[in-house]
């Protein structure tokens, strides 16, 4: 039996075209995660610099776009870590109070004033509506940095809980408490501001 060697086609990195081909994509990717235009610009530049320094390590097993996005993603996670310390994230600011009175003590049903209400969304594509996105971003900004980071990684990046806990150095139980509190606060903020 003859064993044939399988060759994997690899591509070479071409830094001369990175800005033209990937700057807008990387900027928008970062802006969605951090909602800070200046920080997004800085991180994209840092991504290109880091990639230039390690261009000889690019093996071509993925596309340049995937490789650059991976570098940027790691830089975003570093920002999340810096913005969130375990002690500072246990507190909410005045806009982010934890609601304890959602349910009736006797039967566990919703209190009437806390019952979820319709958002008035009739179009299936309203989630893509710029006004809704703007309000959602404003509500996300009111969250403590760790809560924002966990929410973004879980629901926008679709990362697994184990990976998020590992990267942000939070316990599993703290993670689930934060997810719950984030959802409750976002729902409350959206109900107050999206009409």
Short mmCIF file of N, CA and C in Angstrom, two decimals:
data_model
loop_
_atom_site.label_atom_id
_atom_site.label_comp_id
_atom_site.label_asym_id
_atom_site.label_seq_id
_atom_site.Cartn_x
_atom_site.Cartn_y
_atom_site.Cartn_z
N UNK A 1 0.84 -1.17 0.00
CA UNK A 1 0.00 0.00 0.00
C UNK A 1 0.89 1.24 0.00
N UNK A 2 0.63 2.11 -0.92
CA UNK A 2 1.43 3.32 -1.05
C UNK A 2 0.78 4.46 -0.26
N UNK A 3 1.57 5.10 0.56
CA UNK A 3 1.07 6.23 1.34
C UNK A 3 1.40 7.51 0.59
N UNK A 4 0.37 8.26 0.32
CA UNK A 4 0.57 9.52 -0.39
C UNK A 4 0.61 10.67 0.62
N UNK A 5 1.52 11.54 0.39
CA UNK A 5 1.63 12.71 1.25
C UNK A 5 0.61 13.76 0.80
N UNK A 6 -0.17 14.21 1.75
CA UNK A 6 -1.16 15.23 1.46
C UNK A 6 -0.55 16.59 1.74
N UNK A 7 -0.62 17.45 0.78
CA UNK A 7 -0.09 18.79 0.96
C UNK A 7 -1.23 19.75 1.18
N UNK A 8 -1.08 20.55 2.21
CA UNK A 8 -2.07 21.57 2.51
C UNK A 8 -1.59 22.86 1.89
N UNK A 9 -2.47 23.45 1.11
CA UNK A 9 -2.12 24.69 0.45
C UNK A 9 -2.13 25.83 1.48
N UNK A 10 -1.07 26.56 1.53
CA UNK A 10 -0.99 27.68 2.46
C UNK A 10 -0.87 28.97 1.67
N UNK A 11 -1.25 30.02 2.32
CA UNK A 11 -1.15 31.33 1.69
C UNK A 11 -0.12 32.17 2.43
N UNK A 12 0.41 33.12 1.73
CA UNK A 12 1.39 34.03 2.31
C UNK A 12 0.69 35.30 2.76
N UNK A 13 1.17 35.86 3.86
CA UNK A 13 0.64 37.14 4.34
C UNK A 13 1.16 38.25 3.44
N UNK A 14 0.32 39.21 3.16
CA UNK A 14 0.71 40.34 2.34
C UNK A 14 0.35 41.64 3.08
N UNK A 15 1.22 42.11 3.97
CA UNK A 15 0.93 43.29 4.79
C UNK A 15 0.66 44.56 3.99
N UNK A 16 1.13 44.63 2.76
CA UNK A 16 0.93 45.83 1.95
C UNK A 16 -0.54 46.10 1.63
N UNK A 17 -1.37 45.08 1.72
CA UNK A 17 -2.78 45.22 1.37
C UNK A 17 -3.71 45.15 2.59
N UNK A 18 -3.18 44.97 3.78
CA UNK A 18 -4.01 44.78 4.96
C UNK A 18 -4.94 45.95 5.22
N UNK A 19 -4.42 47.16 5.21
CA UNK A 19 -5.24 48.31 5.54
C UNK A 19 -6.39 48.45 4.55
N UNK A 20 -6.08 48.36 3.29
CA UNK A 20 -7.09 48.50 2.25
C UNK A 20 -8.15 47.39 2.34
N UNK A 21 -7.72 46.15 2.60
CA UNK A 21 -8.63 45.01 2.57
C UNK A 21 -9.38 44.78 3.88
N UNK A 22 -8.74 45.07 5.03
CA UNK A 22 -9.31 44.61 6.29
C UNK A 22 -9.58 45.69 7.33
N UNK A 23 -9.11 46.90 7.14
CA UNK A 23 -9.25 47.94 8.17
C UNK A 23 -10.71 48.20 8.53
N UNK A 24 -11.56 48.37 7.53
CA UNK A 24 -12.98 48.65 7.80
C UNK A 24 -13.65 47.50 8.53
N UNK A 25 -13.38 46.29 8.07
CA UNK A 25 -13.97 45.11 8.73
C UNK A 25 -13.53 45.02 10.19
N UNK A 26 -12.23 45.15 10.43
CA UNK A 26 -11.71 45.05 11.79
C UNK A 26 -12.24 46.17 12.68
N UNK A 27 -12.33 47.37 12.12
CA UNK A 27 -12.85 48.51 12.88
C UNK A 27 -14.30 48.25 13.29
N UNK A 28 -15.13 47.83 12.36
CA UNK A 28 -16.54 47.55 12.67
C UNK A 28 -16.68 46.40 13.67
N UNK A 29 -15.86 45.39 13.51
CA UNK A 29 -15.87 44.25 14.44
C UNK A 29 -15.58 44.74 15.86
N UNK A 30 -14.56 45.56 15.98
CA UNK A 30 -14.16 46.08 17.29
C UNK A 30 -15.19 47.05 17.85
N UNK A 31 -15.75 47.87 17.01
CA UNK A 31 -16.74 48.86 17.45
C UNK A 31 -17.97 48.18 18.04
N UNK A 32 -18.40 47.09 17.45
CA UNK A 32 -19.54 46.35 17.97
C UNK A 32 -19.22 45.80 19.36
N UNK A 33 -18.01 45.36 19.57
CA UNK A 33 -17.64 44.76 20.85
C UNK A 33 -17.43 45.79 21.96
N UNK A 34 -16.88 46.97 21.60
CA UNK A 34 -16.49 47.94 22.63
C UNK A 34 -17.30 49.23 22.62
N UNK A 35 -17.94 49.53 21.51
CA UNK A 35 -18.73 50.76 21.37
C UNK A 35 -17.93 52.01 21.75
N UNK A 36 -16.70 52.06 21.28
CA UNK A 36 -15.81 53.20 21.55
C UNK A 36 -14.99 53.44 20.28
N UNK A 37 -15.29 54.51 19.55
CA UNK A 37 -14.67 54.73 18.24
C UNK A 37 -13.16 54.91 18.34
N UNK A 38 -12.71 55.69 19.30
CA UNK A 38 -11.27 55.94 19.42
C UNK A 38 -10.52 54.68 19.82
N UNK A 39 -11.07 53.94 20.78
CA UNK A 39 -10.44 52.69 21.20
C UNK A 39 -10.43 51.69 20.04
N UNK A 40 -11.50 51.64 19.27
CA UNK A 40 -11.55 50.73 18.12
C UNK A 40 -10.46 51.08 17.11
N UNK A 41 -10.28 52.36 16.82
CA UNK A 41 -9.22 52.78 15.89
C UNK A 41 -7.85 52.36 16.42
N UNK A 42 -7.62 52.61 17.71
CA UNK A 42 -6.33 52.25 18.32
C UNK A 42 -6.08 50.76 18.25
N UNK A 43 -7.10 49.97 18.56
CA UNK A 43 -6.91 48.51 18.57
C UNK A 43 -6.67 47.95 17.17
N UNK A 44 -7.30 48.53 16.17
CA UNK A 44 -7.04 48.08 14.80
C UNK A 44 -5.59 48.37 14.42
N UNK A 45 -5.11 49.56 14.79
CA UNK A 45 -3.71 49.89 14.52
C UNK A 45 -2.77 48.95 15.27
N UNK A 46 -3.09 48.70 16.54
CA UNK A 46 -2.27 47.77 17.33
C UNK A 46 -2.29 46.37 16.72
N UNK A 47 -3.43 45.98 16.17
CA UNK A 47 -3.55 44.67 15.52
C UNK A 47 -2.62 44.57 14.33
N UNK A 48 -2.63 45.61 13.49
CA UNK A 48 -1.74 45.61 12.32
C UNK A 48 -0.27 45.59 12.75
N UNK A 49 0.07 46.34 13.78
CA UNK A 49 1.46 46.35 14.26
C UNK A 49 1.87 44.99 14.82
N UNK A 50 0.99 44.40 15.63
CA UNK A 50 1.29 43.08 16.19
C UNK A 50 1.44 42.04 15.08
N UNK A 51 0.59 42.13 14.07
CA UNK A 51 0.67 41.18 12.95
C UNK A 51 1.96 41.38 12.16
N UNK A 52 2.36 42.64 11.97
CA UNK A 52 3.62 42.91 11.28
C UNK A 52 4.81 42.32 12.02
N UNK A 53 4.77 42.46 13.36
CA UNK A 53 5.87 41.93 14.18
C UNK A 53 5.95 40.40 14.10
N UNK A 54 4.81 39.76 13.86
CA UNK A 54 4.75 38.29 13.86
C UNK A 54 4.41 37.72 12.49
N UNK A 55 4.61 38.51 11.45
CA UNK A 55 4.23 38.07 10.11
C UNK A 55 4.94 36.78 9.70
N UNK A 56 6.14 36.57 10.20
CA UNK A 56 6.86 35.34 9.86
C UNK A 56 6.23 34.12 10.53
N UNK A 57 5.39 34.32 11.55
CA UNK A 57 4.70 33.22 12.22
C UNK A 57 3.40 32.82 11.51
N UNK A 58 2.97 33.65 10.56
CA UNK A 58 1.74 33.34 9.82
C UNK A 58 2.00 32.12 8.95
N UNK A 59 1.29 31.03 9.27
CA UNK A 59 1.52 29.77 8.57
C UNK A 59 0.64 29.59 7.35
N UNK A 60 -0.33 30.46 7.19
CA UNK A 60 -1.20 30.36 6.03
C UNK A 60 -2.26 29.28 6.14
N UNK A 61 -2.46 28.72 7.33
CA UNK A 61 -3.48 27.69 7.50
C UNK A 61 -4.87 28.31 7.59
N UNK A 62 -4.92 29.59 7.82
CA UNK A 62 -6.19 30.32 7.80
C UNK A 62 -6.00 31.51 6.87
N UNK A 63 -7.07 32.24 6.65
CA UNK A 63 -6.94 33.43 5.81
C UNK A 63 -6.31 34.55 6.63
N UNK A 64 -5.81 35.54 5.93
CA UNK A 64 -5.26 36.72 6.63
C UNK A 64 -6.34 37.37 7.48
N UNK A 65 -7.54 37.45 6.95
CA UNK A 65 -8.64 38.08 7.67
C UNK A 65 -8.92 37.35 8.98
N UNK A 66 -8.94 36.04 8.95
CA UNK A 66 -9.17 35.24 10.16
C UNK A 66 -8.04 35.44 11.15
N UNK A 67 -6.82 35.45 10.66
CA UNK A 67 -5.64 35.62 11.51
C UNK A 67 -5.66 37.00 12.17
N UNK A 68 -5.93 38.03 11.41
CA UNK A 68 -5.98 39.40 11.95
C UNK A 68 -7.14 39.55 12.93
N UNK A 69 -8.28 38.94 12.63
CA UNK A 69 -9.42 39.00 13.55
C UNK A 69 -9.10 38.31 14.86
N UNK A 70 -8.38 37.23 14.80
CA UNK A 70 -7.97 36.52 16.01
C UNK A 70 -7.05 37.39 16.88
N UNK A 71 -6.14 38.08 16.26
CA UNK A 71 -5.25 39.00 17.00
C UNK A 71 -6.08 40.10 17.65
N UNK A 72 -7.01 40.67 16.89
CA UNK A 72 -7.87 41.73 17.41
C UNK A 72 -8.75 41.22 18.55
N UNK A 73 -9.31 40.03 18.40
CA UNK A 73 -10.15 39.45 19.44
C UNK A 73 -9.37 39.32 20.75
N UNK A 74 -8.12 38.89 20.67
CA UNK A 74 -7.31 38.79 21.89
C UNK A 74 -7.07 40.17 22.52
N UNK A 75 -6.91 41.18 21.70
CA UNK A 75 -6.72 42.54 22.22
C UNK A 75 -7.99 43.05 22.89
N UNK A 76 -9.14 42.70 22.33
CA UNK A 76 -10.42 43.08 22.93
C UNK A 76 -10.60 42.40 24.28
N UNK A 77 -10.25 41.13 24.36
CA UNK A 77 -10.35 40.41 25.63
C UNK A 77 -9.44 41.04 26.67
N UNK A 78 -8.25 41.48 26.25
CA UNK A 78 -7.35 42.18 27.18
C UNK A 78 -8.01 43.45 27.71
N UNK A 79 -8.73 44.17 26.85
CA UNK A 79 -9.44 45.38 27.27
C UNK A 79 -10.52 45.00 28.28
N UNK A 80 -11.28 43.94 28.00
CA UNK A 80 -12.30 43.48 28.94
C UNK A 80 -11.68 43.20 30.30
N UNK A 81 -10.56 42.50 30.30
CA UNK A 81 -9.90 42.16 31.57
C UNK A 81 -9.47 43.42 32.32
N UNK A 82 -8.88 44.37 31.60
CA UNK A 82 -8.41 45.59 32.24
C UNK A 82 -9.56 46.40 32.82
N UNK A 83 -10.67 46.45 32.10
CA UNK A 83 -11.81 47.24 32.56
C UNK A 83 -12.54 46.58 33.72
N UNK A 84 -12.31 45.32 33.91
CA UNK A 84 -13.08 44.61 34.92
C UNK A 84 -12.18 43.96 35.95
N UNK A 85 -12.33 44.42 37.17
CA UNK A 85 -11.65 43.74 38.27
C UNK A 85 -12.74 43.06 39.09
N UNK A 86 -12.43 41.96 39.74
CA UNK A 86 -13.47 41.21 40.46
C UNK A 86 -14.22 42.05 41.49
N UNK A 87 -13.55 42.97 42.17
CA UNK A 87 -14.21 43.75 43.21
C UNK A 87 -15.07 44.86 42.63
N UNK A 88 -14.58 45.55 41.63
CA UNK A 88 -15.33 46.69 41.09
C UNK A 88 -16.58 46.26 40.35
N UNK A 89 -16.66 45.03 39.93
CA UNK A 89 -17.80 44.59 39.15
C UNK A 89 -18.92 44.00 39.99
N UNK A 90 -18.74 43.97 41.28
CA UNK A 90 -19.82 43.51 42.13
C UNK A 90 -20.83 44.62 42.36
N UNK A 91 -20.45 45.85 42.02
CA UNK A 91 -21.31 47.00 42.25
C UNK A 91 -21.97 47.44 40.96
N UNK A 92 -23.16 48.02 41.09
CA UNK A 92 -23.87 48.60 39.96
C UNK A 92 -23.86 50.10 40.13
N UNK A 93 -23.86 50.83 39.02
CA UNK A 93 -24.03 52.26 39.13
C UNK A 93 -25.51 52.55 39.32
N UNK A 94 -25.88 53.82 39.45
CA UNK A 94 -27.27 54.17 39.75
C UNK A 94 -28.23 53.73 38.65
N UNK A 95 -27.76 53.65 37.42
CA UNK A 95 -28.62 53.22 36.31
C UNK A 95 -28.77 51.71 36.27
N UNK A 96 -28.02 51.00 37.06
CA UNK A 96 -27.95 49.55 36.96
C UNK A 96 -28.26 48.92 38.31
N UNK A 97 -29.41 49.20 38.84
CA UNK A 97 -29.78 48.63 40.12
C UNK A 97 -30.33 47.23 39.90
N UNK A 98 -30.02 46.37 40.84
CA UNK A 98 -30.49 44.99 40.74
C UNK A 98 -31.91 44.93 41.27
N UNK A 99 -32.79 44.38 40.48
CA UNK A 99 -34.20 44.31 40.84
C UNK A 99 -34.45 42.99 41.56
N UNK A 100 -35.03 43.10 42.78
CA UNK A 100 -35.32 41.89 43.54
C UNK A 100 -36.82 41.62 43.62
N UNK A 101 -37.64 42.54 43.13
CA UNK A 101 -39.07 42.42 43.30
C UNK A 101 -39.81 42.05 42.02
N UNK A 102 -39.22 41.23 41.19
CA UNK A 102 -39.87 40.84 39.94
C UNK A 102 -41.00 39.84 40.18
N UNK A 103 -40.87 39.02 41.20
CA UNK A 103 -41.83 37.94 41.41
C UNK A 103 -42.52 38.07 42.76
N UNK A 104 -43.74 37.57 42.81
CA UNK A 104 -44.50 37.56 44.06
C UNK A 104 -43.96 36.44 44.95
N UNK A 105 -43.82 36.74 46.22
CA UNK A 105 -43.27 35.77 47.17
C UNK A 105 -44.17 34.54 47.30
N UNK A 106 -45.50 34.76 47.29
CA UNK A 106 -46.43 33.67 47.56
C UNK A 106 -46.45 32.59 46.51
N UNK A 107 -46.53 33.01 45.22
CA UNK A 107 -46.72 32.01 44.18
C UNK A 107 -45.64 32.02 43.09
N UNK A 108 -44.71 32.97 43.16
CA UNK A 108 -43.62 33.01 42.18
C UNK A 108 -44.00 33.61 40.84
N UNK A 109 -45.24 34.11 40.71
CA UNK A 109 -45.66 34.75 39.46
C UNK A 109 -45.11 36.17 39.38
N UNK A 110 -45.08 36.71 38.16
CA UNK A 110 -44.59 38.06 37.95
C UNK A 110 -45.44 39.06 38.73
N UNK A 111 -44.79 40.06 39.34
CA UNK A 111 -45.52 41.22 39.84
C UNK A 111 -46.04 41.98 38.63
N UNK A 112 -47.22 42.53 38.73
CA UNK A 112 -47.87 43.17 37.59
C UNK A 112 -46.99 44.27 36.98
N UNK A 113 -46.41 45.12 37.81
CA UNK A 113 -45.61 46.23 37.29
C UNK A 113 -44.26 45.78 36.70
N UNK A 114 -43.82 44.57 37.02
CA UNK A 114 -42.55 44.07 36.51
C UNK A 114 -42.72 43.07 35.37
N UNK A 115 -43.96 42.75 35.04
CA UNK A 115 -44.23 41.78 33.99
C UNK A 115 -43.63 42.25 32.66
N UNK A 116 -43.00 41.35 31.91
CA UNK A 116 -42.45 41.76 30.61
C UNK A 116 -43.55 42.31 29.71
N UNK A 117 -43.22 43.37 28.99
CA UNK A 117 -44.17 44.01 28.08
C UNK A 117 -43.67 43.84 26.65
N UNK A 118 -44.59 44.00 25.73
CA UNK A 118 -44.25 43.97 24.31
C UNK A 118 -43.38 45.17 23.99
N UNK A 119 -42.41 44.99 23.11
CA UNK A 119 -41.56 46.10 22.67
C UNK A 119 -42.21 46.87 21.53
N UNK A 120 -43.29 46.37 21.00
CA UNK A 120 -43.92 47.03 19.87
C UNK A 120 -43.18 46.75 18.57
N UNK A 121 -42.52 45.61 18.53
CA UNK A 121 -41.76 45.24 17.33
C UNK A 121 -42.67 44.38 16.46
N UNK A 122 -43.02 44.89 15.29
CA UNK A 122 -43.89 44.13 14.41
C UNK A 122 -43.12 43.55 13.22
N UNK A 123 -42.07 44.21 12.82
CA UNK A 123 -41.28 43.77 11.68
C UNK A 123 -40.24 42.75 12.16
N UNK A 124 -40.12 41.65 11.47
CA UNK A 124 -39.15 40.61 11.86
C UNK A 124 -37.72 41.11 11.83
N UNK A 125 -37.45 42.13 11.04
CA UNK A 125 -36.09 42.62 10.90
C UNK A 125 -35.81 43.85 11.74
N UNK A 126 -36.66 44.11 12.73
CA UNK A 126 -36.48 45.31 13.55
C UNK A 126 -35.21 45.23 14.37
N UNK A 127 -34.75 44.03 14.67
CA UNK A 127 -33.50 43.88 15.43
C UNK A 127 -32.38 44.59 14.68
N UNK A 128 -32.47 44.65 13.38
CA UNK A 128 -31.45 45.32 12.59
C UNK A 128 -31.70 46.83 12.51
N UNK A 129 -32.81 47.27 13.05
CA UNK A 129 -33.17 48.68 13.04
C UNK A 129 -32.09 49.50 13.76
N UNK A 130 -31.64 50.56 13.12
CA UNK A 130 -30.55 51.36 13.68
C UNK A 130 -30.94 52.01 15.00
N UNK A 131 -32.19 52.45 15.11
CA UNK A 131 -32.62 53.09 16.36
C UNK A 131 -32.58 52.09 17.51
N UNK A 132 -33.08 50.87 17.26
CA UNK A 132 -33.03 49.85 18.30
C UNK A 132 -31.59 49.54 18.68
N UNK A 133 -30.72 49.39 17.68
CA UNK A 133 -29.31 49.10 17.95
C UNK A 133 -28.68 50.21 18.79
N UNK A 134 -29.03 51.45 18.48
CA UNK A 134 -28.50 52.59 19.24
C UNK A 134 -28.94 52.51 20.71
N UNK A 135 -30.21 52.22 20.93
CA UNK A 135 -30.73 52.12 22.30
C UNK A 135 -30.10 50.93 23.02
N UNK A 136 -29.96 49.81 22.33
CA UNK A 136 -29.31 48.64 22.92
C UNK A 136 -27.88 48.98 23.34
N UNK A 137 -27.13 49.68 22.48
CA UNK A 137 -25.75 50.06 22.82
C UNK A 137 -25.72 50.98 24.04
N UNK A 138 -26.67 51.91 24.13
CA UNK A 138 -26.75 52.81 25.29
C UNK A 138 -27.03 52.00 26.57
N UNK A 139 -27.91 51.03 26.46
CA UNK A 139 -28.21 50.17 27.62
C UNK A 139 -27.00 49.34 28.02
N UNK A 140 -26.27 48.83 27.04
CA UNK A 140 -25.05 48.06 27.33
C UNK A 140 -24.00 48.92 28.01
N UNK A 141 -23.91 50.20 27.63
CA UNK A 141 -22.93 51.10 28.23
C UNK A 141 -23.19 51.33 29.71
N UNK A 142 -24.44 51.18 30.13
CA UNK A 142 -24.78 51.40 31.54
C UNK A 142 -24.36 50.23 32.43
N UNK A 143 -24.04 49.11 31.81
CA UNK A 143 -23.63 47.93 32.58
C UNK A 143 -22.21 48.10 33.10
N UNK A 144 -21.90 47.46 34.23
CA UNK A 144 -20.50 47.43 34.68
C UNK A 144 -19.65 46.73 33.61
N UNK A 145 -18.37 47.08 33.50
CA UNK A 145 -17.52 46.53 32.43
C UNK A 145 -17.50 45.01 32.35
N UNK A 146 -17.44 44.34 33.47
CA UNK A 146 -17.41 42.87 33.43
C UNK A 146 -18.72 42.32 32.88
N UNK A 147 -19.83 42.89 33.28
CA UNK A 147 -21.12 42.43 32.80
C UNK A 147 -21.19 42.61 31.29
N UNK A 148 -20.75 43.78 30.82
CA UNK A 148 -20.76 44.08 29.38
C UNK A 148 -19.88 43.09 28.63
N UNK A 149 -18.71 42.81 29.18
CA UNK A 149 -17.78 41.88 28.53
C UNK A 149 -18.39 40.48 28.44
N UNK A 150 -18.95 40.00 29.53
CA UNK A 150 -19.55 38.66 29.53
C UNK A 150 -20.72 38.60 28.56
N UNK A 151 -21.59 39.60 28.59
CA UNK A 151 -22.73 39.60 27.68
C UNK A 151 -22.28 39.58 26.22
N UNK A 152 -21.30 40.42 25.90
CA UNK A 152 -20.81 40.50 24.53
C UNK A 152 -20.19 39.18 24.08
N UNK A 153 -19.35 38.60 24.94
CA UNK A 153 -18.70 37.34 24.57
C UNK A 153 -19.72 36.21 24.42
N UNK A 154 -20.73 36.19 25.30
CA UNK A 154 -21.72 35.11 25.28
C UNK A 154 -22.71 35.26 24.11
N UNK A 155 -23.29 36.45 23.97
CA UNK A 155 -24.41 36.59 23.04
C UNK A 155 -24.03 37.21 21.70
N UNK A 156 -22.88 37.84 21.60
CA UNK A 156 -22.48 38.40 20.31
C UNK A 156 -21.36 37.57 19.67
N UNK A 157 -20.47 37.05 20.51
CA UNK A 157 -19.39 36.21 19.98
C UNK A 157 -19.72 34.73 20.04
N UNK A 158 -20.81 34.38 20.75
CA UNK A 158 -21.27 33.00 20.86
C UNK A 158 -20.21 32.07 21.45
N UNK A 159 -19.51 32.57 22.47
CA UNK A 159 -18.48 31.76 23.11
C UNK A 159 -19.08 30.93 24.23
N UNK A 160 -18.44 29.83 24.53
CA UNK A 160 -18.88 28.93 25.58
C UNK A 160 -18.59 29.54 26.96
N UNK A 161 -19.43 29.20 27.93
CA UNK A 161 -19.29 29.73 29.29
C UNK A 161 -17.92 29.39 29.89
N UNK A 162 -17.46 28.18 29.66
CA UNK A 162 -16.17 27.75 30.22
C UNK A 162 -15.03 28.64 29.72
N UNK A 163 -15.06 28.94 28.44
CA UNK A 163 -14.02 29.78 27.85
C UNK A 163 -14.10 31.21 28.39
N UNK A 164 -15.32 31.74 28.52
CA UNK A 164 -15.49 33.10 29.05
C UNK A 164 -14.98 33.16 30.48
N UNK A 165 -15.35 32.20 31.30
CA UNK A 165 -14.90 32.17 32.70
C UNK A 165 -13.38 32.11 32.77
N UNK A 166 -12.78 31.31 31.92
CA UNK A 166 -11.33 31.17 31.90
C UNK A 166 -10.65 32.47 31.47
N UNK A 167 -11.14 33.07 30.39
CA UNK A 167 -10.50 34.27 29.86
C UNK A 167 -10.68 35.49 30.76
N UNK A 168 -11.85 35.60 31.41
CA UNK A 168 -12.11 36.76 32.26
C UNK A 168 -11.87 36.47 33.74
N UNK A 169 -11.49 35.23 34.03
CA UNK A 169 -11.14 34.82 35.39
C UNK A 169 -12.30 35.06 36.38
N UNK A 170 -13.46 34.51 36.03
CA UNK A 170 -14.62 34.54 36.93
C UNK A 170 -15.06 33.11 37.20
N UNK A 171 -15.64 32.89 38.36
CA UNK A 171 -16.12 31.55 38.69
C UNK A 171 -17.40 31.28 37.91
N UNK A 172 -17.73 30.01 37.78
CA UNK A 172 -18.92 29.61 37.05
C UNK A 172 -20.18 30.17 37.72
N UNK A 173 -20.25 30.11 39.02
CA UNK A 173 -21.44 30.62 39.71
C UNK A 173 -21.56 32.14 39.55
N UNK A 174 -20.44 32.85 39.63
CA UNK A 174 -20.46 34.30 39.43
C UNK A 174 -20.87 34.63 38.00
N UNK A 175 -20.40 33.84 37.04
CA UNK A 175 -20.76 34.02 35.64
C UNK A 175 -22.28 33.97 35.45
N UNK A 176 -22.93 32.95 36.01
CA UNK A 176 -24.37 32.78 35.82
C UNK A 176 -25.16 33.88 36.53
N UNK A 177 -24.68 34.33 37.68
CA UNK A 177 -25.33 35.46 38.37
C UNK A 177 -25.24 36.71 37.50
N UNK A 178 -24.06 36.95 36.93
CA UNK A 178 -23.86 38.12 36.07
C UNK A 178 -24.75 38.04 34.83
N UNK A 179 -24.83 36.86 34.20
CA UNK A 179 -25.70 36.69 33.02
C UNK A 179 -27.14 37.04 33.39
N UNK A 180 -27.61 36.51 34.50
CA UNK A 180 -28.99 36.78 34.93
C UNK A 180 -29.21 38.27 35.19
N UNK A 181 -28.33 38.88 35.95
CA UNK A 181 -28.48 40.30 36.29
C UNK A 181 -28.38 41.18 35.04
N UNK A 182 -27.53 40.80 34.12
CA UNK A 182 -27.39 41.56 32.88
C UNK A 182 -28.67 41.51 32.07
N UNK A 183 -29.25 40.32 31.93
CA UNK A 183 -30.50 40.18 31.19
C UNK A 183 -31.62 41.00 31.83
N UNK A 184 -31.72 40.93 33.15
CA UNK A 184 -32.76 41.66 33.86
C UNK A 184 -32.60 43.17 33.65
N UNK A 185 -31.36 43.65 33.77
CA UNK A 185 -31.12 45.08 33.61
C UNK A 185 -31.29 45.55 32.18
N UNK A 186 -30.87 44.75 31.21
CA UNK A 186 -31.07 45.12 29.81
C UNK A 186 -32.56 45.14 29.46
N UNK A 187 -33.29 44.16 29.95
CA UNK A 187 -34.73 44.15 29.70
C UNK A 187 -35.39 45.40 30.26
N UNK A 188 -35.03 45.74 31.49
CA UNK A 188 -35.59 46.92 32.13
C UNK A 188 -35.23 48.20 31.36
N UNK A 189 -33.99 48.32 30.95
CA UNK A 189 -33.53 49.50 30.20
C UNK A 189 -34.23 49.59 28.86
N UNK A 190 -34.35 48.47 28.15
CA UNK A 190 -35.00 48.48 26.84
C UNK A 190 -36.48 48.81 26.97
N UNK A 191 -37.13 48.31 28.02
CA UNK A 191 -38.54 48.61 28.19
C UNK A 191 -38.77 50.09 28.47
N UNK A 192 -37.82 50.71 29.16
CA UNK A 192 -37.97 52.14 29.49
C UNK A 192 -37.66 53.01 28.27
N UNK A 193 -36.78 52.57 27.39
CA UNK A 193 -36.28 53.44 26.33
C UNK A 193 -36.74 53.09 24.92
N UNK A 194 -37.25 51.89 24.70
CA UNK A 194 -37.67 51.48 23.36
C UNK A 194 -39.19 51.48 23.29
N UNK A 195 -39.73 52.45 22.63
CA UNK A 195 -41.19 52.57 22.51
C UNK A 195 -41.56 52.68 21.07
#
